[in-house]
Coordinates of C-alpha atoms in Angstrom, one line a residue:
M1 CA 0.2 -0.2 0.0
E2 CA 2.8 2.5 0.7
N3 CA 4.3 1.5 -2.5
V4 CA 1.2 2.6 -4.2
L5 CA 0.8 5.9 -2.3
F6 CA 4.4 6.6 -3.0
V7 CA 3.6 6.0 -6.9
L8 CA 0.7 8.1 -6.8
Y9 CA 2.6 11.0 -4.8
M10 CA 5.2 11.1 -7.7
V11 CA 2.7 11.1 -10.3
V12 CA 1.1 14.0 -8.7
L13 CA 4.2 15.6 -8.1
L14 CA 5.1 15.1 -11.7
V15 CA 2.2 16.9 -13.0
L16 CA 2.5 19.8 -10.8
S17 CA 6.0 19.9 -11.3
C18 CA 7.0 19.8 -14.7
Q19 CA 4.4 22.6 -16.4
G20 CA 6.5 25.4 -15.8
Q21 CA 4.8 28.8 -15.8
L22 CA 1.4 28.3 -17.3
D23 CA -1.4 30.1 -15.9
K24 CA -3.5 30.6 -12.5
K25 CA -5.2 27.3 -12.9
P26 CA -4.3 24.2 -14.8
P27 CA -5.6 23.7 -18.3
P28 CA -8.4 20.8 -19.1
E29 CA -6.0 17.7 -19.7
D30 CA -8.6 15.8 -21.7
L31 CA -9.3 18.2 -24.4
T32 CA -7.0 19.5 -27.1
M33 CA -6.8 23.2 -28.0
D34 CA -8.6 22.7 -31.1
Q35 CA -11.5 21.2 -29.0
I36 CA -11.6 24.2 -26.7
M37 CA -11.7 26.4 -29.5
S38 CA -14.7 24.7 -31.2
R39 CA -16.6 24.5 -28.2
L40 CA -16.4 28.2 -27.3
L41 CA -17.5 29.0 -30.9
G42 CA -20.6 26.7 -30.7
G43 CA -19.1 23.7 -32.4
T44 CA -16.6 23.3 -35.5
Q45 CA -19.6 23.2 -38.1
M46 CA -20.8 26.6 -37.0
A47 CA -17.2 27.9 -36.6
A48 CA -16.6 27.1 -40.1
S49 CA -19.3 29.4 -41.2
I50 CA -18.5 32.4 -39.2
S51 CA -17.2 35.8 -40.8
L52 CA -16.8 39.4 -39.5
P53 CA -17.9 42.5 -40.9
G54 CA -15.0 44.1 -43.2
S55 CA -14.8 40.7 -45.3
L56 CA -12.9 38.9 -43.0
I57 CA -13.2 35.2 -42.7
L58 CA -12.5 32.6 -40.1
Q59 CA -10.2 29.9 -41.0
E60 CA -9.1 27.0 -38.8
L61 CA -11.3 28.1 -35.8
D62 CA -9.1 30.9 -34.7
M63 CA -7.6 32.9 -37.9
Y64 CA -9.8 35.9 -38.9
L65 CA -8.2 36.4 -42.5
S66 CA -8.4 39.3 -45.1
M67 CA -9.6 38.3 -48.4
D68 CA -6.3 38.5 -50.0
Q69 CA -4.7 36.1 -47.3
Y70 CA -8.1 33.9 -47.6
K71 CA -7.4 33.9 -51.7
A72 CA -3.6 33.4 -51.4
I73 CA -4.4 30.2 -48.8
N74 CA -7.3 28.9 -50.9
P75 CA -6.6 29.3 -54.7
N76 CA -9.0 26.7 -56.0
R77 CA -11.9 28.0 -54.1
K78 CA -14.9 29.8 -55.5
R79 CA -14.3 33.0 -53.9
K80 CA -11.0 33.5 -56.0
R81 CA -11.3 36.0 -58.9
R82 CA -7.8 36.8 -59.6
K83 CA -4.2 35.9 -59.0
A84 CA -3.3 35.3 -55.3
V85 CA -1.3 38.1 -53.9
R86 CA 2.1 36.6 -53.1
N87 CA 3.0 36.6 -49.3
P88 CA 0.5 38.9 -48.0
V89 CA 1.3 38.3 -44.4
S90 CA 3.1 41.2 -42.9
Y91 CA 5.8 41.0 -40.1
W92 CA 6.0 43.8 -37.3
D93 CA 8.4 46.7 -37.9
G94 CA 11.7 45.7 -36.4
G95 CA 10.0 42.8 -34.8
I96 CA 8.1 45.1 -32.3
M97 CA 4.3 44.4 -31.7
P98 CA 2.7 47.2 -30.0
Y99 CA -0.4 46.0 -27.8
R100 CA -2.9 46.8 -25.3
F101 CA -5.5 45.1 -23.1
A102 CA -9.0 46.3 -23.9
P103 CA -10.4 48.1 -20.4
G104 CA -12.0 45.8 -18.3
A105 CA -11.1 42.8 -20.4
Y106 CA -8.1 41.3 -18.5
E107 CA -7.9 41.0 -14.7
P108 CA -4.0 41.9 -13.5
V109 CA -3.6 38.2 -12.7
D110 CA -4.3 37.5 -16.6
Q111 CA -2.3 40.3 -17.6
Y112 CA 0.6 39.0 -15.9
Y113 CA 0.4 35.6 -17.6
V114 CA 0.1 37.0 -21.0
K115 CA 3.1 38.9 -20.3
V116 CA 4.8 35.8 -19.2
A117 CA 3.9 34.2 -22.5
M118 CA 5.6 37.4 -24.3
R119 CA 8.5 37.1 -22.3
E120 CA 8.9 33.6 -23.5
L121 CA 9.1 34.9 -27.0
E122 CA 11.4 37.8 -26.3
K123 CA 13.9 35.4 -24.5
Y124 CA 14.4 33.2 -27.3
T125 CA 13.9 35.4 -30.5
C126 CA 14.2 39.1 -31.5
L127 CA 10.4 40.1 -31.1
R128 CA 9.4 42.6 -28.5
F129 CA 6.0 43.5 -27.3
K130 CA 5.5 46.9 -26.4
E131 CA 2.8 48.3 -24.6
R132 CA 0.9 50.8 -26.9
T133 CA 1.0 54.6 -26.5
T134 CA 0.4 56.4 -30.0
E135 CA 1.4 53.6 -32.5
L136 CA -1.0 53.4 -35.2
N137 CA -0.5 49.5 -35.8
Y138 CA -1.1 47.4 -32.8
V139 CA -2.8 44.5 -31.2
E140 CA -5.9 44.9 -29.0
L141 CA -6.5 42.1 -26.6
I142 CA -10.1 41.7 -26.2
D143 CA -12.7 39.2 -24.4
S144 CA -14.8 38.2 -27.4
Q145 CA -16.3 34.9 -28.2
G146 CA -13.7 32.3 -28.7
C147 CA -9.8 32.3 -29.1
W148 CA -8.7 34.0 -32.4
S149 CA -6.2 36.5 -33.6
R150 CA -5.4 37.9 -37.3
L151 CA -2.8 36.6 -39.3
G152 CA 0.4 39.1 -39.2
K153 CA 0.4 42.6 -39.2
E154 CA -2.8 44.1 -41.1
G155 CA -2.4 47.6 -39.9
G156 CA -4.1 50.0 -37.7
R157 CA -6.1 48.3 -35.0
Q158 CA -6.3 44.7 -35.0
E159 CA -8.0 42.3 -32.3
L160 CA -7.0 39.2 -30.7
S161 CA -9.6 37.7 -28.4
L162 CA -8.6 35.2 -25.4
D163 CA -12.1 34.5 -24.0
R164 CA -12.1 34.3 -20.4
N165 CA -14.5 31.2 -20.5
G166 CA -11.6 29.0 -21.9
C167 CA -8.9 30.5 -23.6
R168 CA -6.7 31.7 -21.0
F169 CA -3.9 29.2 -20.9
K170 CA -0.3 30.0 -21.5
G171 CA -0.3 27.6 -24.8
L172 CA -3.2 29.5 -26.1
Y173 CA -1.7 32.8 -25.6
L174 CA 1.7 31.8 -27.2
H175 CA -0.5 30.1 -30.2
E176 CA -2.6 33.2 -30.6
I177 CA 0.2 35.8 -30.4
G178 CA 2.2 33.4 -32.9
H179 CA -0.6 34.1 -35.5
A180 CA -0.4 37.8 -34.6
V181 CA 3.3 37.8 -35.7
G182 CA 2.6 35.6 -38.7
L183 CA 2.8 31.7 -37.9
I184 CA 0.4 29.4 -39.5
H185 CA -0.9 26.0 -38.2
E186 CA 1.9 23.5 -38.5
Q187 CA -0.6 20.7 -40.0
N188 CA -1.3 23.3 -42.8
R189 CA 2.5 23.8 -43.8
P190 CA 3.2 23.1 -48.0
D191 CA 5.3 19.9 -47.0
R192 CA 3.1 18.2 -44.4
D193 CA 2.3 15.4 -46.2
E194 CA 5.9 14.3 -46.0
F195 CA 5.2 13.9 -42.3
I196 CA 1.6 13.6 -41.4
R197 CA -1.3 12.0 -43.3
I198 CA -5.1 13.5 -43.1
I199 CA -7.1 10.8 -42.6
E200 CA -10.2 12.1 -44.6
R201 CA -12.9 9.8 -43.8
N202 CA -12.7 10.9 -40.1
I203 CA -13.2 14.6 -40.8
Q204 CA -16.4 16.0 -40.2
A205 CA -18.6 16.6 -43.3
G206 CA -17.8 19.7 -44.9
L207 CA -14.9 20.6 -43.1
S208 CA -12.2 18.8 -45.3
S209 CA -11.2 22.6 -46.2
Q210 CA -9.9 23.4 -42.9
F211 CA -7.0 21.1 -43.8
Q212 CA -6.2 23.0 -47.3
K213 CA -2.4 23.0 -47.7
Y214 CA -0.8 26.4 -47.6
Q215 CA 0.6 27.4 -51.2
S216 CA 4.2 27.8 -50.9
S217 CA 3.8 31.3 -52.8
F218 CA 2.2 32.3 -49.8
I219 CA 4.0 30.4 -46.9
N220 CA 7.8 30.2 -46.3
T221 CA 9.1 27.5 -44.2
Y222 CA 12.7 28.7 -44.0
N223 CA 13.8 25.3 -44.4
V224 CA 13.0 24.7 -40.5
P225 CA 11.9 21.1 -40.3
Y226 CA 8.5 20.0 -39.7
D227 CA 7.6 20.4 -36.0
F228 CA 5.5 17.9 -34.2
P229 CA 5.7 19.5 -30.9
S230 CA 4.7 23.1 -32.4
V231 CA 2.7 25.2 -30.1
M232 CA 1.0 26.0 -33.6
H233 CA 0.1 22.4 -34.2
Y234 CA -3.7 21.1 -33.9
G235 CA -4.5 17.7 -31.9
V236 CA -4.8 14.5 -33.6
T237 CA -8.7 14.6 -33.5
A238 CA -9.0 18.2 -34.9
F239 CA -12.2 18.4 -37.0
S240 CA -13.2 15.2 -36.3
R241 CA -16.8 13.8 -37.3
D242 CA -17.2 12.6 -33.7
G243 CA -14.8 14.2 -31.8
K244 CA -12.8 11.1 -31.0
S245 CA -11.9 9.7 -34.4
Q246 CA -8.1 10.3 -35.5
T247 CA -7.9 13.1 -38.4
I248 CA -4.1 13.4 -38.2
A249 CA -1.4 10.6 -38.0
A250 CA 2.4 10.7 -37.9
Q251 CA 3.5 9.1 -41.3
P252 CA 5.0 5.6 -40.7
A253 CA 8.8 7.0 -40.6
Y254 CA 7.7 9.3 -37.8
K255 CA 5.3 7.2 -35.9
D256 CA 7.1 7.4 -32.7
R257 CA 6.6 11.1 -33.1
E258 CA 2.9 11.2 -33.1
S259 CA 2.6 11.1 -29.0
E260 CA 4.1 14.8 -29.4
I261 CA 1.1 16.1 -31.3
G262 CA -2.0 17.7 -29.5
K263 CA -2.6 19.3 -26.2
V264 CA -0.5 22.4 -27.3
F265 CA -2.6 24.5 -25.1
Q266 CA -0.6 23.3 -22.2
K267 CA 2.9 23.5 -24.0
E268 CA 5.6 25.8 -24.1
L269 CA 7.3 27.0 -27.3
S270 CA 9.0 24.3 -29.4
F271 CA 12.3 24.4 -30.7
G272 CA 10.9 24.6 -34.0
D273 CA 8.7 27.6 -33.1
V274 CA 11.9 29.5 -31.4
H275 CA 13.7 28.7 -34.8
V276 CA 11.2 29.7 -37.4
L277 CA 10.5 32.9 -35.7
N278 CA 14.3 33.9 -35.5
E279 CA 14.5 33.2 -39.3
M280 CA 11.2 35.2 -40.0
Y281 CA 12.7 38.2 -38.3
S282 CA 16.4 37.8 -39.3
C283 CA 17.2 37.9 -35.5
N284 CA 20.8 37.1 -36.2
D285 CA 21.6 39.5 -39.0
H286 CA 24.0 41.8 -37.2
C287 CA 26.0 38.8 -36.1
D288 CA 29.3 37.7 -37.9
S289 CA 28.0 34.1 -38.8
S290 CA 31.4 33.5 -40.6
S291 CA 33.2 32.9 -37.0
I292 CA 30.4 31.2 -35.4
T293 CA 29.3 27.6 -36.6
C294 CA 26.4 25.9 -34.9
D295 CA 26.4 21.9 -35.6
D296 CA 23.8 19.3 -34.7
G297 CA 20.5 21.3 -35.9
G298 CA 21.5 24.5 -33.8
F299 CA 21.1 27.9 -35.1
L300 CA 22.1 31.2 -34.3
D301 CA 20.0 33.5 -32.1
Q302 CA 19.7 37.2 -31.4
N303 CA 22.7 37.3 -29.2
C304 CA 24.9 35.6 -31.6
E305 CA 24.9 32.6 -29.8
C306 CA 23.9 29.0 -30.8
I307 CA 20.6 27.5 -29.5
C308 CA 20.8 23.7 -29.7
P309 CA 17.8 21.3 -29.9
D310 CA 18.4 20.4 -26.4
G311 CA 18.3 24.2 -25.3
S312 CA 21.8 24.5 -24.3
S313 CA 24.5 26.1 -26.2
D314 CA 27.0 23.2 -26.6
C315 CA 26.5 22.7 -30.2
Q316 CA 28.4 25.6 -30.7
R317 CA 31.4 24.2 -32.7
G318 CA 34.6 24.6 -30.7
K319 CA 32.7 24.8 -27.4
T320 CA 33.4 22.2 -24.6
R321 CA 30.6 20.3 -22.9
L322 CA 31.1 20.5 -19.5
N323 CA 30.4 17.0 -17.2
P324 CA 29.0 15.5 -20.4
E325 CA 27.8 12.4 -18.7
C326 CA 25.2 14.7 -16.5
R327 CA 21.9 14.2 -18.3
N328 CA 18.4 15.4 -18.0
S329 CA 15.9 12.4 -17.6
A330 CA 13.0 14.5 -18.9
N331 CA 12.9 16.5 -22.4
D332 CA 16.0 18.3 -22.7
W333 CA 14.3 21.2 -24.4
K334 CA 11.6 21.6 -22.0
C335 CA 14.0 21.3 -19.0
N336 CA 15.9 24.3 -20.2
I337 CA 12.6 26.3 -20.6
W338 CA 11.7 25.7 -17.2
A339 CA 15.0 26.2 -15.8
K340 CA 15.2 29.8 -17.3
Q341 CA 11.6 30.3 -15.8
G342 CA 12.9 29.7 -12.5
E343 CA 11.4 26.2 -11.8
C344 CA 14.9 25.1 -10.3
R345 CA 14.2 27.3 -7.5
R346 CA 10.4 27.1 -7.4
R347 CA 10.5 22.8 -7.4
P348 CA 14.1 21.8 -6.7
E349 CA 13.3 18.5 -5.7
W350 CA 11.7 17.4 -9.0
M351 CA 13.9 19.7 -11.3
N352 CA 17.1 18.4 -9.9
G353 CA 16.1 15.0 -10.1
N354 CA 14.5 15.2 -13.7
C355 CA 16.5 18.4 -15.2
A356 CA 19.5 18.0 -13.6
R357 CA 21.8 19.2 -16.5
A358 CA 19.4 22.4 -17.1
C359 CA 19.5 23.2 -13.2
G360 CA 23.4 22.7 -13.0
A361 CA 22.8 20.3 -10.2
C362 CA 25.8 18.3 -11.2
G363 CA 28.8 20.5 -11.7
N364 CA 28.1 21.4 -15.4
V365 CA 27.5 25.2 -14.5
Q366 CA 29.5 27.9 -16.6
N367 CA 29.2 31.3 -16.7
V368 CA 28.0 31.9 -20.2
R369 CA 28.4 35.8 -19.7
Q370 CA 32.0 36.0 -18.6
D371 CA 32.6 39.0 -20.7
L372 CA 30.1 40.6 -18.2
E373 CA 31.1 39.4 -15.1
N374 CA 32.9 42.4 -13.9
V375 CA 30.7 45.0 -15.7
C376 CA 27.5 46.2 -14.5
R377 CA 25.2 46.0 -17.5
N378 CA 22.6 43.9 -19.2
Y379 CA 23.2 41.6 -21.7
Y380 CA 19.8 42.3 -23.3
D381 CA 18.6 45.8 -24.0
D382 CA 17.9 48.2 -21.1
E383 CA 14.4 48.6 -22.1
T384 CA 13.5 44.8 -22.2
C385 CA 15.4 44.1 -19.1
N386 CA 13.4 47.0 -17.1
K387 CA 10.2 45.4 -18.3
W388 CA 11.0 42.0 -17.3
R389 CA 12.2 43.3 -14.1
D390 CA 8.8 45.4 -13.4
N391 CA 6.7 42.2 -14.4
G392 CA 8.4 40.4 -11.3
D393 CA 11.1 38.2 -13.3
C394 CA 14.2 39.3 -10.7
V395 CA 12.4 37.5 -8.2
V396 CA 10.5 34.8 -10.2
A397 CA 13.7 34.0 -12.6
E398 CA 16.3 35.1 -10.6
D399 CA 19.2 33.0 -11.9
W400 CA 18.5 33.8 -15.5
M401 CA 17.9 37.5 -14.7
R402 CA 21.1 37.7 -12.7
Q403 CA 22.9 36.5 -15.8
N404 CA 21.0 38.4 -18.3
C405 CA 19.6 41.8 -16.7
K406 CA 22.2 42.1 -13.7
K407 CA 22.0 45.9 -13.9
S408 CA 18.0 46.2 -14.1
C409 CA 17.8 43.7 -10.8
S410 CA 20.7 45.6 -9.2
Y411 CA 22.9 42.5 -9.2
C412 CA 26.2 44.3 -9.6
D413 CA 27.4 44.5 -6.2
K414 CA 29.2 41.7 -5.0
S415 CA 29.2 42.6 -1.4
N416 CA 25.2 42.7 -1.4
P417 CA 24.6 39.8 -4.0
R418 CA 20.7 39.7 -3.2
P419 CA 19.9 43.1 -2.8
N420 CA 16.7 44.5 -1.1
T421 CA 16.1 41.3 0.6
N422 CA 17.9 42.0 4.0
C423 CA 14.7 42.7 6.2
I424 CA 12.4 40.4 7.5
N425 CA 8.8 39.5 6.1
A426 CA 5.9 41.0 8.0
Y427 CA 3.8 38.0 7.2
S428 CA 4.9 35.1 9.9
N429 CA 4.8 32.2 7.4
D430 CA 8.3 32.8 5.3
A431 CA 7.8 29.6 3.2
K432 CA 4.4 30.8 2.1
C433 CA 5.8 34.4 1.2
R434 CA 8.5 32.5 -0.7
E435 CA 5.9 30.1 -2.5
W436 CA 3.8 33.2 -3.3
A437 CA 7.1 35.2 -4.5
L438 CA 8.3 32.2 -6.8
A439 CA 4.6 32.2 -8.1
G440 CA 4.8 36.0 -9.6
E441 CA 2.5 37.1 -6.6
C442 CA 4.8 40.2 -6.1
A443 CA 4.0 41.6 -9.2
I444 CA 0.3 40.2 -9.6
N445 CA -0.5 41.6 -6.1
P446 CA 1.4 44.4 -5.6
A447 CA -0.9 46.1 -2.9
W448 CA 0.0 43.3 -0.4
M449 CA 3.0 41.3 -1.3
P450 CA 5.9 43.9 -1.2
I451 CA 4.6 45.0 2.2
N452 CA 3.9 41.8 4.1
C453 CA 6.8 39.6 2.1
A454 CA 9.2 42.2 1.6
S455 CA 12.2 40.2 1.8
D456 CA 10.6 37.4 -0.7
C457 CA 9.6 40.3 -2.9
H458 CA 13.1 42.0 -2.7
A459 CA 11.5 44.9 -1.8
C460 CA 13.2 45.9 1.7
K461 CA 13.8 49.5 2.0
N462 CA 16.8 49.1 3.9
N463 CA 19.7 47.3 2.3
G464 CA 21.8 47.0 5.6
S465 CA 22.1 44.0 7.5
L466 CA 19.7 42.3 9.2
P467 CA 18.8 43.4 12.7
D468 CA 20.4 41.5 15.6
E469 CA 18.7 38.2 17.1
G470 CA 17.4 40.0 20.0
T471 CA 15.1 42.0 17.8
R472 CA 14.3 39.4 15.1
T473 CA 11.0 38.2 16.8
T474 CA 9.1 41.5 16.4
R475 CA 7.6 41.6 12.5
G476 CA 6.2 44.5 11.1
P477 CA 2.3 45.4 10.7
I478 CA 0.3 43.0 8.5
Q479 CA -2.1 44.6 6.3
T480 CA -4.7 41.5 6.5
R481 CA -8.1 42.7 7.3
P482 CA -10.7 44.7 5.0
P483 CA -10.7 48.4 5.9
T484 CA -12.9 49.6 8.4
V485 CA -15.7 51.4 6.7
T486 CA -16.2 54.9 7.7
T487 CA -19.1 55.8 5.6
P488 CA -22.7 55.0 7.0
P489 CA -24.1 51.8 5.6
P490 CA -26.4 52.0 2.7
T491 CA -30.2 51.8 3.3
T492 CA -30.4 48.2 1.7
P493 CA -31.9 45.5 3.7
N494 CA -29.6 43.9 6.8
P495 CA -27.9 41.2 5.3
N496 CA -28.4 39.2 8.6
S497 CA -31.9 39.2 8.1
C498 CA -33.9 36.2 6.7
E499 CA -35.9 37.9 4.0
D500 CA -35.9 37.1 0.2
R501 CA -33.0 38.9 -1.6
Y502 CA -34.4 38.3 -4.9
P503 CA -37.9 39.6 -5.4
T504 CA -40.3 37.5 -3.4
A505 CA -42.8 37.0 -6.5
N506 CA -40.0 35.6 -8.4
C507 CA -39.0 33.4 -5.6
Q508 CA -42.7 32.2 -5.2
N509 CA -42.8 31.4 -8.9
F510 CA -39.7 29.4 -9.1
E511 CA -40.8 27.1 -6.0
N512 CA -44.5 26.9 -7.0
Q513 CA -43.6 26.1 -10.8
W514 CA -40.5 24.2 -10.6
N515 CA -40.1 23.3 -6.9
F516 CA -36.7 25.1 -7.1
C517 CA -36.1 25.0 -3.4
S518 CA -35.1 21.1 -3.9
I519 CA -33.9 21.4 -7.5
H520 CA -31.7 24.2 -7.0
R521 CA -31.4 24.5 -3.5
V522 CA -28.0 26.3 -2.8
W523 CA -28.9 29.5 -4.8
M524 CA -32.5 29.4 -3.6
E525 CA -31.0 29.2 0.1
A526 CA -28.9 32.2 -0.6
N527 CA -31.6 34.4 -2.3
C528 CA -35.0 33.0 -1.6
M529 CA -34.5 32.4 2.2
K530 CA -38.2 33.3 3.3
T531 CA -39.9 31.5 0.4
C532 CA -38.0 28.1 1.1
G533 CA -39.0 28.3 4.7
L534 CA -35.8 29.0 6.3
C535 CA -37.4 31.4 8.7
T536 CA -39.9 29.2 10.4
G537 CA -38.2 26.7 12.4
G538 CA -36.4 23.6 11.6
E539 CA -32.8 22.3 10.6
K540 CA -32.1 25.2 8.5
E541 CA -33.0 28.0 10.8
K542 CA -30.5 26.1 13.4
E543 CA -28.0 26.2 10.7
M544 CA -28.8 29.9 10.6
E545 CA -28.7 30.6 14.2
N546 CA -25.1 28.9 14.6
C547 CA -23.8 30.7 12.1
K548 CA -22.1 33.8 13.3
D549 CA -20.0 36.7 12.4
E550 CA -16.8 36.8 14.3
N551 CA -16.2 40.5 13.6
P552 CA -18.7 43.4 14.7
T553 CA -17.9 45.4 11.5
C554 CA -18.8 42.2 9.0
P555 CA -22.2 43.6 7.9
A556 CA -20.7 46.7 6.8
W557 CA -17.9 44.9 5.1
A558 CA -20.5 42.8 3.5
N559 CA -22.3 45.9 2.3
D560 CA -19.0 47.2 0.8
N561 CA -18.9 44.1 -1.3
Q562 CA -16.0 42.5 0.6
C563 CA -17.5 39.4 0.6
V564 CA -16.2 39.2 -3.1
V565 CA -13.0 41.4 -2.8
N566 CA -11.5 39.3 0.0
P567 CA -13.5 36.2 0.2
G568 CA -10.3 34.5 1.8
Y569 CA -11.0 36.3 5.1
M570 CA -15.0 37.2 4.7
L571 CA -16.3 33.6 3.6
K572 CA -14.5 32.5 7.1
Y573 CA -15.0 34.9 9.7
C574 CA -18.1 37.0 8.4
M575 CA -20.1 33.8 7.3
K576 CA -23.6 35.2 8.3
S577 CA -23.0 38.8 6.8
C578 CA -21.9 36.8 3.6
R579 CA -24.9 34.4 3.6
V580 CA -23.1 31.2 3.5
C581 CA -24.6 29.9 6.7
T582 CA -26.6 26.9 5.1
A583 CA -24.9 23.5 4.6
G584 CA -25.0 24.0 0.8
L585 CA -23.6 27.2 0.6
R586 CA -20.9 26.5 3.1
E587 CA -19.8 23.8 1.0
G588 CA -19.4 26.0 -2.0
A589 CA -17.5 28.7 -0.3
A590 CA -15.2 25.8 1.4
D591 CA -13.7 25.5 -2.0
L592 CA -13.1 29.1 -2.4
V593 CA -11.7 29.6 1.1
E594 CA -9.4 26.5 0.5
Q595 CA -7.9 28.5 -2.2
F596 CA -6.8 31.1 0.7
S597 CA -5.7 28.8 3.0
E598 CA -2.8 30.2 5.2
G599 CA -3.7 33.4 3.2
N600 CA -7.2 34.5 4.4
D601 CA -5.1 37.5 5.5
R602 CA -4.3 38.7 1.9
S603 CA -6.0 39.9 -1.0
S604 CA -5.1 37.2 -3.4
A605 CA -4.3 37.5 -7.0
Y606 CA -6.6 34.8 -7.2
S607 CA -9.7 36.6 -5.9
V608 CA -13.1 36.8 -7.5
S609 CA -13.2 39.7 -9.6
A610 CA -14.6 42.8 -7.7
K611 CA -17.2 43.7 -10.0
F612 CA -19.3 40.8 -8.9
T613 CA -22.1 41.9 -6.5
V614 CA -23.0 39.8 -3.5
N615 CA -26.0 38.2 -5.2
Q616 CA -23.6 37.2 -8.1
L617 CA -21.1 35.8 -5.5
S618 CA -24.1 33.4 -4.3
V619 CA -24.9 32.5 -7.7
L620 CA -21.1 31.6 -8.1
L621 CA -21.1 29.5 -5.1
S622 CA -23.9 27.6 -6.1
M623 CA -22.4 26.8 -9.1
F624 CA -19.4 25.5 -7.5
A625 CA -21.9 23.5 -5.2
V626 CA -23.9 21.7 -7.9
V627 CA -20.6 20.9 -9.9
F628 CA -18.9 19.2 -7.0
F629 CA -21.4 18.5 -4.2
L630 CA -24.6 17.9 -5.6

């Protein structure tokens, strides 16, 4: 039994530890990216017929094409009336893509993870993403139905949608941004038949055109090999007639690569993605390629160094590979990506065991920036390093930033190797502060973390030595509770009273016609208490009587919407005011409170959006309970 538990523990640890910086929640592992996209659009058949004003046509679920692009990709379609325009896809000038988040469409935590995806592209390519000021050509990230983008730079304002209902995973960010900078779907490459085969009989009727091979006159593969694990590759059941039958299969010579296809919504950039983007945007044009040779499939990057298929730079001709017997037991390329993201610090046990070489856990570390060892400057341009610093990378990816952005992170003083860390966290649990900091919370939650976890956020105001041991028992004040409401409470009904919160006539209609007090008891308990007989004695009234507020200010806080803004505290200590007193609602609330365990004194980035009202919170909690408990 102990062995079984140990295996289960290791499986869970593997799943949790090997994904890198993905998003605030795990993606649905049972769906491929194309399945997520089609469901959000109402199914593949409906998605195939959608068009937008301005002659934009939806192609392959997530690319809105101009008429010229559509004709170039589909030269034999009836819409074609003249010769296809050669290569209408535009690249962003200088590799700089200005962007902005549509107002109200993305919470701070969502913006953070989109920027994490952009950072990955900037690390490995010369692409740069700049928040728009006055630029005429830019991408606006909106919250519309589905996950989709324009293809390349089209000019003016162009939209990119990441639907909050299912598109907000790192792999999908990379995929849609990939379209915006000019990448197509891998399975539509002109040379795809050499590597995969399309199983026509399993494709949904009328959707064979979604597997149309692009014309060489429109697409340049830059001689980059077909990339099975590309973040731009759809899953093996894409556009399937029944959602299960395989429509994409690897050719016999590449059968062992078939398992790399699909579920790209939870993947990182592949080596092929990085390679083709470097070629598209001529990232190494400024390098003296005559003096540097990359062997074994490597290529020269923006820093005039070799990027090798294993993620290292060891394929550069003339370079000595230190400790060659040290290897990664997991995927080499991903190990190197995870290491650069800070995973060696975030999950040292798993990473040192499975990505030993990438983490330098067996004596293979070498200073790849030896020429900068005694120079206080950034290896990347200052603007980019400063942007990464402001997004929290000096904390989240300290080792990588120390080598590449030492000036921006203030890592230049050898006598003070970790600046702005020489103070004590005000919050009592240092392990939690470290965990939150390495997860990006210092940037996501700047109102709480730099104050209460100052040391782990590198936010100490005094860079001197730590206080003497005799004074270390006293920690600073913790900003833990909702602010005291000083304005008079509104004249709305007291949340403690046993009344129908929803209009009584509607509540009675729900119960009389459809017996909602039993069928949808959780929602009704929260909003139609009187109608459902919760005020006339019985077990439910006892539940209400035993449900208390632990702070006299709870009713005022509840009226100030703190049940939503600060649920970690309110749903636990102000249960009566937040109306989570019945058993069903307590179960639903417990799921949210659990997310704030050890953190009921912080307003976390994972908070429910403050735009919800208390009534809507009740609906939200009822949804949790219906899904998980009823």
